[in-house]
mmCIF file of N, CA and C in Angstrom:
data_model
loop_
_atom_site.group_PDB
_atom_site.id
_atom_site.type_symbol
_atom_site.label_atom_id
_atom_site.label_comp_id
_atom_site.label_asym_id
_atom_site.label_seq_id
_atom_site.Cartn_x
_atom_site.Cartn_y
_atom_site.Cartn_z
ATOM 1 N N UNK A 447 23.439 39.388 65.755
ATOM 2 C CA UNK A 447 24.246 38.267 66.149
ATOM 3 C C UNK A 447 25.612 38.427 65.483
ATOM 4 N N UNK A 448 26.624 38.647 66.279
ATOM 5 C CA UNK A 448 27.949 38.879 65.742
ATOM 6 C C UNK A 448 28.988 38.152 66.582
ATOM 7 N N UNK A 449 30.109 37.852 65.982
ATOM 8 C CA UNK A 449 31.235 37.210 66.643
ATOM 9 C C UNK A 449 32.245 38.290 66.992
ATOM 10 N N UNK A 450 32.760 38.273 68.200
ATOM 11 C CA UNK A 450 33.752 39.259 68.616
ATOM 12 C C UNK A 450 35.094 38.574 68.825
ATOM 13 N N UNK A 451 36.139 39.176 68.250
ATOM 14 C CA UNK A 451 37.496 38.663 68.424
ATOM 15 C C UNK A 451 38.443 39.841 68.544
ATOM 16 N N UNK A 452 39.124 39.920 69.653
ATOM 17 C CA UNK A 452 40.127 40.960 69.878
ATOM 18 C C UNK A 452 39.599 42.363 69.570
ATOM 19 N N UNK A 453 38.411 42.676 70.037
ATOM 20 C CA UNK A 453 37.847 44.004 69.834
ATOM 21 C C UNK A 453 37.176 44.209 68.488
ATOM 22 N N UNK A 454 37.215 43.219 67.606
ATOM 23 C CA UNK A 454 36.565 43.324 66.298
ATOM 24 C C UNK A 454 35.239 42.581 66.338
ATOM 25 N N UNK A 455 34.267 43.108 65.614
ATOM 26 C CA UNK A 455 32.962 42.477 65.538
ATOM 27 C C UNK A 455 32.756 41.955 64.123
ATOM 28 N N UNK A 456 32.485 40.659 64.016
ATOM 29 C CA UNK A 456 32.259 40.043 62.711
ATOM 30 C C UNK A 456 30.806 39.596 62.594
ATOM 31 N N UNK A 457 30.223 39.716 61.408
ATOM 32 C CA UNK A 457 28.827 39.328 61.215
ATOM 33 C C UNK A 457 28.627 37.822 61.368
ATOM 34 N N UNK A 458 27.389 37.455 61.664
ATOM 35 C CA UNK A 458 27.037 36.048 61.798
ATOM 36 C C UNK A 458 26.802 35.438 60.423
ATOM 37 N N UNK A 459 27.299 34.233 60.217
ATOM 38 C CA UNK A 459 27.056 33.462 59.011
ATOM 39 C C UNK A 459 26.187 32.283 59.429
ATOM 40 N N UNK A 460 24.949 32.261 58.955
ATOM 41 C CA UNK A 460 23.972 31.271 59.408
ATOM 42 C C UNK A 460 23.682 30.294 58.272
ATOM 43 N N UNK A 461 23.892 28.984 58.490
ATOM 44 C CA UNK A 461 23.637 28.015 57.423
ATOM 45 C C UNK A 461 22.169 27.598 57.353
ATOM 46 N N UNK A 462 21.753 27.176 56.162
ATOM 47 C CA UNK A 462 20.432 26.591 55.913
ATOM 48 C C UNK A 462 19.297 27.420 56.504
ATOM 49 N N UNK A 463 19.117 28.621 55.981
ATOM 50 C CA UNK A 463 18.132 29.559 56.485
ATOM 51 C C UNK A 463 16.859 29.481 55.653
ATOM 52 N N UNK A 464 15.725 29.432 56.320
ATOM 53 C CA UNK A 464 14.425 29.497 55.640
ATOM 54 C C UNK A 464 13.927 30.935 55.733
ATOM 55 N N UNK A 465 14.017 31.677 54.627
ATOM 56 C CA UNK A 465 13.748 33.106 54.654
ATOM 57 C C UNK A 465 12.293 33.453 54.955
ATOM 58 N N UNK A 466 11.348 32.597 54.628
ATOM 59 C CA UNK A 466 9.964 32.991 54.879
ATOM 60 C C UNK A 466 9.623 33.014 56.364
ATOM 61 N N UNK A 467 10.466 32.464 57.215
ATOM 62 C CA UNK A 467 10.262 32.554 58.663
ATOM 63 C C UNK A 467 10.851 33.823 59.252
ATOM 64 N N UNK A 468 11.646 34.533 58.504
ATOM 65 C CA UNK A 468 12.320 35.733 58.981
ATOM 66 C C UNK A 468 11.333 36.893 59.018
ATOM 67 N N UNK A 469 11.062 37.497 60.183
ATOM 68 C CA UNK A 469 10.079 38.579 60.262
ATOM 69 C C UNK A 469 10.431 39.777 59.384
ATOM 70 N N UNK A 470 11.718 40.098 59.263
ATOM 71 C CA UNK A 470 12.122 41.233 58.438
ATOM 72 C C UNK A 470 11.791 40.969 56.970
ATOM 73 N N UNK A 471 12.087 39.769 56.502
ATOM 74 C CA UNK A 471 11.783 39.399 55.122
ATOM 75 C C UNK A 471 10.273 39.368 54.903
ATOM 76 N N UNK A 472 9.538 38.790 55.835
ATOM 77 C CA UNK A 472 8.083 38.672 55.687
ATOM 78 C C UNK A 472 7.414 40.040 55.592
ATOM 79 N N UNK A 473 7.871 41.025 56.365
ATOM 80 C CA UNK A 473 7.278 42.361 56.329
ATOM 81 C C UNK A 473 7.467 43.046 54.988
ATOM 82 N N UNK A 474 8.559 42.755 54.304
ATOM 83 C CA UNK A 474 8.885 43.443 53.054
ATOM 84 C C UNK A 474 8.231 42.800 51.833
ATOM 85 N N UNK A 475 7.673 41.600 51.982
ATOM 86 C CA UNK A 475 7.080 40.912 50.841
ATOM 87 C C UNK A 475 5.611 41.275 50.699
ATOM 88 N N UNK A 476 5.151 41.367 49.473
ATOM 89 C CA UNK A 476 3.747 41.686 49.207
ATOM 90 C C UNK A 476 2.851 40.479 49.454
ATOM 91 N N UNK A 477 3.328 39.285 49.124
ATOM 92 C CA UNK A 477 2.536 38.061 49.253
ATOM 93 C C UNK A 477 2.926 37.298 50.515
ATOM 94 N N UNK A 478 1.943 36.913 51.344
ATOM 95 C CA UNK A 478 2.275 36.099 52.520
ATOM 96 C C UNK A 478 2.600 34.663 52.108
ATOM 97 N N UNK A 479 3.149 33.896 53.044
ATOM 98 C CA UNK A 479 3.432 32.491 52.783
ATOM 99 C C UNK A 479 4.865 32.252 52.352
ATOM 100 N N UNK A 480 5.164 30.989 52.069
ATOM 101 C CA UNK A 480 6.546 30.617 51.711
ATOM 102 C C UNK A 480 7.005 31.259 50.409
ATOM 103 N N UNK A 481 8.302 31.476 50.323
ATOM 104 C CA UNK A 481 8.914 31.963 49.090
ATOM 105 C C UNK A 481 9.083 30.801 48.117
ATOM 106 N N UNK A 482 9.211 31.126 46.832
ATOM 107 C CA UNK A 482 9.414 30.076 45.829
ATOM 108 C C UNK A 482 10.651 29.259 46.169
ATOM 109 N N UNK A 483 11.728 29.928 46.479
ATOM 110 C CA UNK A 483 12.940 29.223 46.926
ATOM 111 C C UNK A 483 13.198 29.722 48.338
ATOM 112 N N UNK A 484 12.693 28.999 49.295
ATOM 113 C CA UNK A 484 12.695 29.501 50.657
ATOM 114 C C UNK A 484 13.981 29.202 51.431
ATOM 115 N N UNK A 485 14.702 28.160 51.084
ATOM 116 C CA UNK A 485 15.884 27.811 51.869
ATOM 117 C C UNK A 485 17.152 28.257 51.154
ATOM 118 N N UNK A 486 17.948 29.025 51.853
ATOM 119 C CA UNK A 486 19.219 29.507 51.337
ATOM 120 C C UNK A 486 20.336 28.678 51.967
ATOM 121 N N UNK A 487 21.451 28.536 51.240
ATOM 122 C CA UNK A 487 22.575 27.800 51.807
ATOM 123 C C UNK A 487 23.138 28.530 53.020
ATOM 124 N N UNK A 488 23.336 29.851 52.879
ATOM 125 C CA UNK A 488 23.863 30.652 53.992
ATOM 126 C C UNK A 488 23.254 32.040 53.939
ATOM 127 N N UNK A 489 23.046 32.628 55.102
ATOM 128 C CA UNK A 489 22.629 34.013 55.228
ATOM 129 C C UNK A 489 23.651 34.711 56.113
ATOM 130 N N UNK A 490 24.149 35.832 55.643
ATOM 131 C CA UNK A 490 25.117 36.624 56.387
ATOM 132 C C UNK A 490 24.417 37.911 56.799
ATOM 133 N N UNK A 491 24.362 38.163 58.095
ATOM 134 C CA UNK A 491 23.705 39.350 58.622
ATOM 135 C C UNK A 491 24.751 40.422 58.889
ATOM 136 N N UNK A 492 24.657 41.518 58.149
ATOM 137 C CA UNK A 492 25.600 42.622 58.291
ATOM 138 C C UNK A 492 24.924 43.782 59.014
ATOM 139 N N UNK A 493 25.699 44.738 59.500
ATOM 140 C CA UNK A 493 25.104 45.913 60.147
ATOM 141 C C UNK A 493 24.141 46.639 59.200
ATOM 142 N N UNK A 494 23.255 47.416 59.788
ATOM 143 C CA UNK A 494 22.268 48.224 59.064
ATOM 144 C C UNK A 494 21.299 47.374 58.253
ATOM 145 N N UNK A 495 20.987 46.188 58.762
ATOM 146 C CA UNK A 495 20.024 45.276 58.136
ATOM 147 C C UNK A 495 20.412 44.832 56.730
ATOM 148 N N UNK A 496 21.688 44.854 56.428
ATOM 149 C CA UNK A 496 22.155 44.324 55.148
ATOM 150 C C UNK A 496 22.163 42.810 55.270
ATOM 151 N N UNK A 497 21.562 42.161 54.285
ATOM 152 C CA UNK A 497 21.435 40.717 54.289
ATOM 153 C C UNK A 497 22.093 40.170 53.026
ATOM 154 N N UNK A 498 22.997 39.228 53.214
ATOM 155 C CA UNK A 498 23.722 38.646 52.093
ATOM 156 C C UNK A 498 23.392 37.154 52.041
ATOM 157 N N UNK A 499 22.855 36.723 50.914
ATOM 158 C CA UNK A 499 22.537 35.319 50.684
ATOM 159 C C UNK A 499 23.682 34.705 49.895
ATOM 160 N N UNK A 500 24.203 33.588 50.388
ATOM 161 C CA UNK A 500 25.275 32.864 49.711
ATOM 162 C C UNK A 500 24.739 31.507 49.277
ATOM 163 N N UNK A 501 24.941 31.185 48.019
ATOM 164 C CA UNK A 501 24.495 29.909 47.474
ATOM 165 C C UNK A 501 25.682 29.174 46.882
ATOM 166 N N UNK A 502 25.748 27.880 47.106
ATOM 167 C CA UNK A 502 26.755 27.021 46.498
ATOM 168 C C UNK A 502 26.003 26.065 45.583
ATOM 169 N N UNK A 503 26.266 26.187 44.282
ATOM 170 C CA UNK A 503 25.489 25.455 43.286
ATOM 171 C C UNK A 503 26.167 24.177 42.831
ATOM 172 N N UNK A 504 25.474 23.084 43.032
ATOM 173 C CA UNK A 504 25.864 21.817 42.435
ATOM 174 C C UNK A 504 25.057 21.618 41.160
ATOM 175 N N UNK A 505 25.186 20.465 40.551
ATOM 176 C CA UNK A 505 24.501 20.195 39.283
ATOM 177 C C UNK A 505 22.988 20.299 39.381
ATOM 178 N N UNK A 506 22.423 20.025 40.551
ATOM 179 C CA UNK A 506 20.962 20.057 40.700
ATOM 180 C C UNK A 506 20.383 21.449 40.452
ATOM 181 N N UNK A 507 21.213 22.479 40.465
ATOM 182 C CA UNK A 507 20.747 23.842 40.237
ATOM 183 C C UNK A 507 20.542 24.162 38.767
ATOM 184 N N UNK A 508 21.145 23.378 37.887
ATOM 185 C CA UNK A 508 21.081 23.735 36.469
ATOM 186 C C UNK A 508 20.942 22.545 35.532
ATOM 187 N N UNK A 509 20.814 21.313 36.062
ATOM 188 C CA UNK A 509 20.737 20.160 35.168
ATOM 189 C C UNK A 509 19.817 19.089 35.736
ATOM 190 N N UNK A 510 19.368 18.222 34.825
ATOM 191 C CA UNK A 510 18.585 17.046 35.184
ATOM 192 C C UNK A 510 19.282 15.850 34.548
ATOM 193 N N UNK A 511 19.588 14.858 35.360
ATOM 194 C CA UNK A 511 20.306 13.668 34.876
ATOM 195 C C UNK A 511 21.589 14.036 34.136
ATOM 196 N N UNK A 512 22.299 15.055 34.639
ATOM 197 C CA UNK A 512 23.572 15.452 34.054
ATOM 198 C C UNK A 512 23.472 16.284 32.794
ATOM 199 N N UNK A 513 22.263 16.648 32.381
ATOM 200 C CA UNK A 513 22.083 17.448 31.165
ATOM 201 C C UNK A 513 21.589 18.844 31.545
ATOM 202 N N UNK A 514 22.289 19.868 31.033
ATOM 203 C CA UNK A 514 21.907 21.258 31.333
ATOM 204 C C UNK A 514 20.459 21.513 30.936
ATOM 205 N N UNK A 515 19.741 22.240 31.795
ATOM 206 C CA UNK A 515 18.337 22.522 31.561
ATOM 207 C C UNK A 515 18.103 24.028 31.647
ATOM 208 N N UNK A 516 17.842 24.681 30.524
ATOM 209 C CA UNK A 516 17.611 26.121 30.549
ATOM 210 C C UNK A 516 16.455 26.530 31.460
ATOM 211 N N UNK A 517 15.456 25.682 31.612
ATOM 212 C CA UNK A 517 14.315 26.012 32.472
ATOM 213 C C UNK A 517 14.741 26.121 33.936
ATOM 214 N N UNK A 518 15.580 25.187 34.402
ATOM 215 C CA UNK A 518 16.058 25.268 35.788
ATOM 216 C C UNK A 518 16.902 26.511 36.009
ATOM 217 N N UNK A 519 17.766 26.796 35.057
ATOM 218 C CA UNK A 519 18.606 27.988 35.167
ATOM 219 C C UNK A 519 17.746 29.251 35.193
ATOM 220 N N UNK A 520 16.759 29.327 34.310
ATOM 221 C CA UNK A 520 15.877 30.499 34.260
ATOM 222 C C UNK A 520 15.109 30.665 35.570
ATOM 223 N N UNK A 521 14.644 29.564 36.126
ATOM 224 C CA UNK A 521 13.927 29.625 37.407
ATOM 225 C C UNK A 521 14.848 30.152 38.506
ATOM 226 N N UNK A 522 16.087 29.674 38.528
ATOM 227 C CA UNK A 522 17.051 30.088 39.550
ATOM 228 C C UNK A 522 17.347 31.582 39.455
ATOM 229 N N UNK A 523 17.610 32.087 38.251
ATOM 230 C CA UNK A 523 17.951 33.504 38.143
ATOM 231 C C UNK A 523 16.729 34.385 38.398
ATOM 232 N N UNK A 524 15.535 33.893 38.065
ATOM 233 C CA UNK A 524 14.311 34.637 38.374
ATOM 234 C C UNK A 524 14.139 34.768 39.890
ATOM 235 N N UNK A 525 14.355 33.684 40.607
ATOM 236 C CA UNK A 525 14.258 33.719 42.066
ATOM 237 C C UNK A 525 15.336 34.608 42.676
ATOM 238 N N UNK A 526 16.535 34.610 42.073
ATOM 239 C CA UNK A 526 17.592 35.503 42.548
ATOM 240 C C UNK A 526 17.182 36.961 42.400
ATOM 241 N N UNK A 527 16.551 37.290 41.294
ATOM 242 C CA UNK A 527 16.090 38.677 41.101
ATOM 243 C C UNK A 527 15.101 39.064 42.186
ATOM 244 N N UNK A 528 14.177 38.166 42.511
ATOM 245 C CA UNK A 528 13.201 38.466 43.552
ATOM 246 C C UNK A 528 13.871 38.652 44.906
ATOM 247 N N UNK A 529 14.857 37.803 45.208
ATOM 248 C CA UNK A 529 15.600 37.970 46.462
ATOM 249 C C UNK A 529 16.304 39.322 46.497
ATOM 250 N N UNK A 530 16.908 39.700 45.378
ATOM 251 C CA UNK A 530 17.600 40.991 45.310
ATOM 252 C C UNK A 530 16.623 42.143 45.451
ATOM 253 N N UNK A 531 15.492 42.052 44.778
ATOM 254 C CA UNK A 531 14.496 43.126 44.860
ATOM 255 C C UNK A 531 13.892 43.237 46.255
ATOM 256 N N UNK A 532 13.917 42.145 47.020
ATOM 257 C CA UNK A 532 13.387 42.204 48.384
ATOM 258 C C UNK A 532 14.443 42.627 49.398
ATOM 259 N N UNK A 533 15.609 43.062 48.898
ATOM 260 C CA UNK A 533 16.593 43.649 49.801
ATOM 261 C C UNK A 533 17.789 42.791 50.146
ATOM 262 N N UNK A 534 17.957 41.663 49.487
ATOM 263 C CA UNK A 534 19.096 40.787 49.764
ATOM 264 C C UNK A 534 20.156 40.950 48.684
ATOM 265 N N UNK A 535 21.410 40.875 49.088
ATOM 266 C CA UNK A 535 22.491 40.739 48.119
ATOM 267 C C UNK A 535 22.691 39.240 47.933
ATOM 268 N N UNK A 536 22.704 38.774 46.690
ATOM 269 C CA UNK A 536 22.811 37.348 46.404
ATOM 270 C C UNK A 536 24.128 37.077 45.690
ATOM 271 N N UNK A 537 24.909 36.143 46.233
ATOM 272 C CA UNK A 537 26.176 35.737 45.629
ATOM 273 C C UNK A 537 26.168 34.225 45.473
ATOM 274 N N UNK A 538 26.551 33.766 44.296
ATOM 275 C CA UNK A 538 26.584 32.335 43.991
ATOM 276 C C UNK A 538 28.014 31.868 43.766
ATOM 277 N N UNK A 539 28.269 30.659 44.224
ATOM 278 C CA UNK A 539 29.525 29.971 43.970
ATOM 279 C C UNK A 539 29.192 28.675 43.255
ATOM 280 N N UNK A 540 29.942 28.359 42.211
ATOM 281 C CA UNK A 540 29.818 27.045 41.586
ATOM 282 C C UNK A 540 30.511 26.031 42.471
ATOM 283 N N UNK A 541 29.866 24.910 42.710
ATOM 284 C CA UNK A 541 30.452 23.889 43.569
ATOM 285 C C UNK A 541 31.863 23.514 43.140
ATOM 286 N N UNK A 542 32.097 23.480 41.837
ATOM 287 C CA UNK A 542 33.407 23.089 41.327
ATOM 288 C C UNK A 542 34.501 24.088 41.716
ATOM 289 N N UNK A 543 34.167 25.377 41.771
ATOM 290 C CA UNK A 543 35.200 26.363 42.106
ATOM 291 C C UNK A 543 35.630 26.283 43.567
ATOM 292 N N UNK A 544 34.855 25.593 44.389
ATOM 293 C CA UNK A 544 35.185 25.487 45.808
ATOM 294 C C UNK A 544 35.830 24.147 46.152
ATOM 295 N N UNK A 545 36.514 23.545 45.183
ATOM 296 C CA UNK A 545 37.177 22.273 45.465
ATOM 297 C C UNK A 545 38.283 22.476 46.503
ATOM 298 N N UNK A 546 38.887 21.409 46.919
ATOM 299 C CA UNK A 546 39.898 21.471 47.997
ATOM 300 C C UNK A 546 41.103 22.317 47.627
ATOM 301 N N UNK A 547 41.441 22.392 46.350
ATOM 302 C CA UNK A 547 42.621 23.155 45.945
ATOM 303 C C UNK A 547 42.371 24.661 45.969
ATOM 304 N N UNK A 548 41.244 25.093 45.462
ATOM 305 C CA UNK A 548 40.976 26.529 45.313
ATOM 306 C C UNK A 548 40.004 27.098 46.341
ATOM 307 N N UNK A 549 39.183 26.249 46.925
ATOM 308 C CA UNK A 549 38.101 26.715 47.787
ATOM 309 C C UNK A 549 38.510 27.672 48.890
ATOM 310 N N UNK A 550 39.485 27.310 49.727
ATOM 311 C CA UNK A 550 39.845 28.224 50.820
ATOM 312 C C UNK A 550 40.313 29.594 50.328
ATOM 313 N N UNK A 551 41.078 29.621 49.248
ATOM 314 C CA UNK A 551 41.567 30.894 48.706
ATOM 315 C C UNK A 551 40.410 31.732 48.153
ATOM 316 N N UNK A 552 39.505 31.094 47.435
ATOM 317 C CA UNK A 552 38.368 31.810 46.853
ATOM 318 C C UNK A 552 37.454 32.359 47.935
ATOM 319 N N UNK A 553 37.141 31.545 48.934
ATOM 320 C CA UNK A 553 36.253 31.983 50.016
ATOM 321 C C UNK A 553 36.897 33.115 50.809
ATOM 322 N N UNK A 554 38.165 32.991 51.148
ATOM 323 C CA UNK A 554 38.855 34.048 51.905
ATOM 324 C C UNK A 554 38.873 35.352 51.109
ATOM 325 N N UNK A 555 39.174 35.270 49.828
ATOM 326 C CA UNK A 555 39.185 36.474 48.987
ATOM 327 C C UNK A 555 37.809 37.110 48.876
ATOM 328 N N UNK A 556 36.780 36.281 48.743
ATOM 329 C CA UNK A 556 35.414 36.801 48.663
ATOM 330 C C UNK A 556 35.048 37.568 49.927
ATOM 331 N N UNK A 557 35.277 36.963 51.089
ATOM 332 C CA UNK A 557 34.912 37.636 52.337
ATOM 333 C C UNK A 557 35.740 38.901 52.558
ATOM 334 N N UNK A 558 36.991 38.869 52.177
ATOM 335 C CA UNK A 558 37.819 40.071 52.303
ATOM 336 C C UNK A 558 37.216 41.212 51.468
ATOM 337 N N UNK A 559 36.861 40.927 50.218
ATOM 338 C CA UNK A 559 36.271 41.953 49.351
ATOM 339 C C UNK A 559 34.889 42.387 49.833
ATOM 340 N N UNK A 560 34.077 41.429 50.283
ATOM 341 C CA UNK A 560 32.734 41.757 50.774
ATOM 342 C C UNK A 560 32.822 42.663 52.000
ATOM 343 N N UNK A 561 33.711 42.323 52.932
ATOM 344 C CA UNK A 561 33.842 43.125 54.137
ATOM 345 C C UNK A 561 34.419 44.503 53.828
ATOM 346 N N UNK A 562 35.291 44.600 52.859
ATOM 347 C CA UNK A 562 35.776 45.918 52.438
ATOM 348 C C UNK A 562 34.630 46.743 51.870
ATOM 349 N N UNK A 563 33.791 46.121 51.083
ATOM 350 C CA UNK A 563 32.657 46.837 50.483
ATOM 351 C C UNK A 563 31.759 47.453 51.551
ATOM 352 N N UNK A 564 31.557 46.734 52.651
ATOM 353 C CA UNK A 564 30.667 47.204 53.710
ATOM 354 C C UNK A 564 31.412 47.798 54.901
ATOM 355 N N UNK A 565 32.682 48.097 54.729
ATOM 356 C CA UNK A 565 33.498 48.725 55.769
ATOM 357 C C UNK A 565 33.488 47.961 57.086
ATOM 358 N N UNK A 566 33.607 46.650 56.985
ATOM 359 C CA UNK A 566 33.709 45.808 58.174
ATOM 360 C C UNK A 566 35.187 45.510 58.385
ATOM 361 N N UNK A 567 35.687 45.884 59.537
ATOM 362 C CA UNK A 567 37.103 45.684 59.833
ATOM 363 C C UNK A 567 37.344 44.253 60.279
ATOM 364 N N UNK A 568 38.347 43.642 59.682
ATOM 365 C CA UNK A 568 38.719 42.280 60.044
ATOM 366 C C UNK A 568 39.891 42.307 61.013
ATOM 367 N N UNK A 569 39.932 41.353 61.948
ATOM 368 C CA UNK A 569 41.097 41.261 62.809
ATOM 369 C C UNK A 569 42.334 40.942 61.983
ATOM 370 N N UNK A 570 43.516 41.371 62.419
ATOM 371 C CA UNK A 570 44.735 41.121 61.661
ATOM 372 C C UNK A 570 44.960 39.658 61.312
ATOM 373 N N UNK A 571 44.567 38.737 62.185
ATOM 374 C CA UNK A 571 44.784 37.310 61.928
ATOM 375 C C UNK A 571 43.987 36.827 60.721
ATOM 376 N N UNK A 572 42.868 37.464 60.411
ATOM 377 C CA UNK A 572 42.031 37.064 59.280
ATOM 378 C C UNK A 572 42.556 37.643 57.977
ATOM 379 N N UNK A 573 43.168 38.805 58.027
ATOM 380 C CA UNK A 573 43.622 39.454 56.799
ATOM 381 C C UNK A 573 44.989 38.976 56.338
ATOM 382 N N UNK A 574 45.717 38.260 57.185
ATOM 383 C CA UNK A 574 47.056 37.771 56.799
ATOM 384 C C UNK A 574 46.967 36.646 55.807
#
């Protein structure tokens, strides 16, 4: 699933993906059934079956009642390792870094670097 613009092909960015329903993910896992953290904020499908998971973290990812919780953080990074070991590239954004002032610049820069890494050509209008 890709978007085409002026002869360029861009990967699909799919929001709120449940990975345990994905046949490709299910085949690669040793244990059947749902994943510990089954819903991703975004999944980006790149050529050659490269899968990029994007997460935007609010306080619920690392705190309870506004207090940092090492157990939640440890659980999150453990699940990230499993996602990576199962063939996904995982990238996290802190919710605060994506505020209205910096968010568009940070997101544009991230995608530019990610697409360069995977040799995906962007249309001129996107790179300006």
